[in-house]
Short mmCIF file of C-alpha atoms in Angstrom, two decimals:
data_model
loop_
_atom_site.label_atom_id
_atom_site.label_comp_id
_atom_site.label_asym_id
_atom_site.label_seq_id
_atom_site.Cartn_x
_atom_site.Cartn_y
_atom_site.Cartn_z
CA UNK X 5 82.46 112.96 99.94
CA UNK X 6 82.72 112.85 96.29
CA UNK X 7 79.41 113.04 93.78
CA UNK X 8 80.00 109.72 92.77
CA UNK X 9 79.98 108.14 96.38
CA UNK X 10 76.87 109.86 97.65
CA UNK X 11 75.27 108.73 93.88
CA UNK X 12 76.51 105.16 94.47
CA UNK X 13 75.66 105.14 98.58
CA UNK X 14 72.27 106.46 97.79
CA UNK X 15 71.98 103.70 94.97
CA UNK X 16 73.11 101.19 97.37
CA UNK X 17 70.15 102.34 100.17
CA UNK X 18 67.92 102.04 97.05
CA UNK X 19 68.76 98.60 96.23
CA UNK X 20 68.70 97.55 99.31
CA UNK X 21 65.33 98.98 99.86
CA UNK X 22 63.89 97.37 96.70
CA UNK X 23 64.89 93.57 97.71
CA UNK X 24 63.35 94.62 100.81
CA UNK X 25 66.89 93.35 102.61
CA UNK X 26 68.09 95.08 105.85
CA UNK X 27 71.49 92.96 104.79
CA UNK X 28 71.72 91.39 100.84
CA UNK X 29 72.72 88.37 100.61
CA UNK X 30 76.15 87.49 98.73
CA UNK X 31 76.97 86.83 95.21
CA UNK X 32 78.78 84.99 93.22
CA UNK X 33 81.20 86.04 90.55
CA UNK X 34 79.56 84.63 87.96
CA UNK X 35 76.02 86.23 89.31
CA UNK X 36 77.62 89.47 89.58
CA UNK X 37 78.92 89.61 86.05
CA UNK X 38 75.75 87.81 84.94
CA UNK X 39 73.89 90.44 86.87
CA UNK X 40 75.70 93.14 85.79
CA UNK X 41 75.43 92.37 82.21
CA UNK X 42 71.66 91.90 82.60
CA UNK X 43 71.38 94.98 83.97
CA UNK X 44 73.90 97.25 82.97
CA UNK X 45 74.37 95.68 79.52
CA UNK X 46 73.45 98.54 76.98
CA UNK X 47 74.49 100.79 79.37
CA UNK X 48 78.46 98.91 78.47
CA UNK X 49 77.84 99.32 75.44
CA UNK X 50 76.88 102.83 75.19
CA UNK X 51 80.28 104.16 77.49
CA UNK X 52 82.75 101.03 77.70
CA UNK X 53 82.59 99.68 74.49
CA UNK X 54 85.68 97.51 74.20
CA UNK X 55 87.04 97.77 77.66
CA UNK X 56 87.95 94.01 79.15
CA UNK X 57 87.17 92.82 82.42
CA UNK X 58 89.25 92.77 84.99
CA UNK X 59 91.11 94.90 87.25
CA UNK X 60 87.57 96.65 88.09
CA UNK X 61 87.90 98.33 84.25
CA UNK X 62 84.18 97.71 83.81
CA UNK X 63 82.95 99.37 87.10
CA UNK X 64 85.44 102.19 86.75
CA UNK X 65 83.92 103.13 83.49
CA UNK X 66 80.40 103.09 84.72
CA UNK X 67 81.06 105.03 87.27
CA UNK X 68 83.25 107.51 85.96
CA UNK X 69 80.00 107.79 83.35
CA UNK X 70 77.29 107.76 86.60
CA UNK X 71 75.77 110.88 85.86
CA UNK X 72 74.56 109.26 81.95
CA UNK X 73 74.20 105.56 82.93
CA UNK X 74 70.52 104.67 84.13
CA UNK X 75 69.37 104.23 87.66
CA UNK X 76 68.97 100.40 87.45
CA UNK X 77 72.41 99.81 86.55
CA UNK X 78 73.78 102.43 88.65
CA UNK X 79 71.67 100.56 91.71
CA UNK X 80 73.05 97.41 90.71
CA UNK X 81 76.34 97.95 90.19
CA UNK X 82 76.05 99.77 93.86
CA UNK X 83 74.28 96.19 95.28
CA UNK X 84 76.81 94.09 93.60
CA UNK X 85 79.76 95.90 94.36
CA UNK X 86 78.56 95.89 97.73
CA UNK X 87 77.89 92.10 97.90
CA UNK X 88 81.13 91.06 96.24
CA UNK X 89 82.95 93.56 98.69
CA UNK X 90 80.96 91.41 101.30
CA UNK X 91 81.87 87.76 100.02
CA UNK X 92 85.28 88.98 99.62
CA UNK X 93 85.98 90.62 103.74
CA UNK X 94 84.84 87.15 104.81
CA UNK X 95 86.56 84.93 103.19
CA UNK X 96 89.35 86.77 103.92
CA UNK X 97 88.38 86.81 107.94
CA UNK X 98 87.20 83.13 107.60
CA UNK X 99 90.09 81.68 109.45
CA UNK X 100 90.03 84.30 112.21
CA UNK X 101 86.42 84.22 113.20
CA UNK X 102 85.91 80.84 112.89
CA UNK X 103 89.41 79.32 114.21
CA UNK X 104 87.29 78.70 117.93
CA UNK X 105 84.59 76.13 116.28
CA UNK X 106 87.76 74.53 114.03
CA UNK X 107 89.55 73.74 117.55
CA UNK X 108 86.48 72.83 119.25
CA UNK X 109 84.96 70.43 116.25
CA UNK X 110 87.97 69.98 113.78
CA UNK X 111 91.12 69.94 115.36
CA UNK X 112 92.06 66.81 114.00
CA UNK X 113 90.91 67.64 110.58
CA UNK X 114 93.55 68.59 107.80
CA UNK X 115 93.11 71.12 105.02
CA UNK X 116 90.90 73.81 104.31
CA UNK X 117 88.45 72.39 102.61
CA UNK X 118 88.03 69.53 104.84
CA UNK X 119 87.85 71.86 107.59
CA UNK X 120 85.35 74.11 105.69
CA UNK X 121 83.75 70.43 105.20
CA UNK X 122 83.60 69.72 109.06
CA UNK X 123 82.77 72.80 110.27
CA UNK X 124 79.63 72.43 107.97
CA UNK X 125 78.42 69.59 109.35
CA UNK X 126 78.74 71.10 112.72
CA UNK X 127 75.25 72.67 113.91
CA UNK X 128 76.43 75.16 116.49
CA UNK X 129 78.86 76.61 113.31
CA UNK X 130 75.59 77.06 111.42
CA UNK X 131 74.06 80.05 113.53
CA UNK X 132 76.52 83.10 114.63
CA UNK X 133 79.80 85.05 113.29
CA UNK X 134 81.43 81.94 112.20
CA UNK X 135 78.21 80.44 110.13
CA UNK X 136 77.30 83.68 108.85
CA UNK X 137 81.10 84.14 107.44
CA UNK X 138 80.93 80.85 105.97
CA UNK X 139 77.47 81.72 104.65
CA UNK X 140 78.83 85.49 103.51
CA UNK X 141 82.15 83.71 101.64
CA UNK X 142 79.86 81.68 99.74
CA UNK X 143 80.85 78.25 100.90
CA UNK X 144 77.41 76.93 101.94
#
């Protein structure tokens, strides 16, 4: 295990121990860069000045400069990683884990998003694997 994995696992445990969350909650794109910027902000400045975002440039950068950037950015860019890692797995396994409750209460229903819509509205979808997935991808 390299030095920057344990530094960014043990700034994960951290985060999550400050939110006081045994499992954080997703977060948007938008959060994450908002987030980021908050919190990570001079820390950009100071070691990626001029890099673009995109293509994980951004995070690469701060951690290839862990040992220098400060221990609320590195915690946060552990927690948001984590979280858009997180949104990301289950929208990808969306289909899969939910495909049970879309025969049972949307088989006739056509498209995604009118599925997503019906399945929703549907309150036995809104507690286990398939609500949390929806909840997790950020659709609810």
């Amino acid at each position: 295990m390299s030095m920057r994995t344990k530094l960014l696992g043990g700034a994960l445990v951290a985060f999550l121990a400050l939110t006081g969350a045994a499992r954080a909650d997703t977060i948007s794109f938008a959060d994450a860069v908002s987030t980021l910027a908050s919190d990570c902000g001079s820390d950009i400045k100071k070691f990626c000045k001029g890099l673009n975002l995109g293509n994980g440039r951004i995070q690469n950068c701060l951690v290839e400069h862990a040992a220098k950037v400060s221990p609320t950015c590195t915690a946060t860019l552990a927690g948001v990683t984590a979280s858009i890692e997180q949104r990301l797995a289950a929208q990808q396994s969306f289909t899969t884990i939910c495909k049970h409750y879309v025969a049972q209460y949307c088989g006739d229903v056509k498209g995604e998003g009118n599925i997503l819509a019906c399945l929703n509205k549907a309150t036995r979808v809104k507690e286990g694997q398939c609500g949390q997935a929806i909840t997790d991808a950020g659709w609810r």
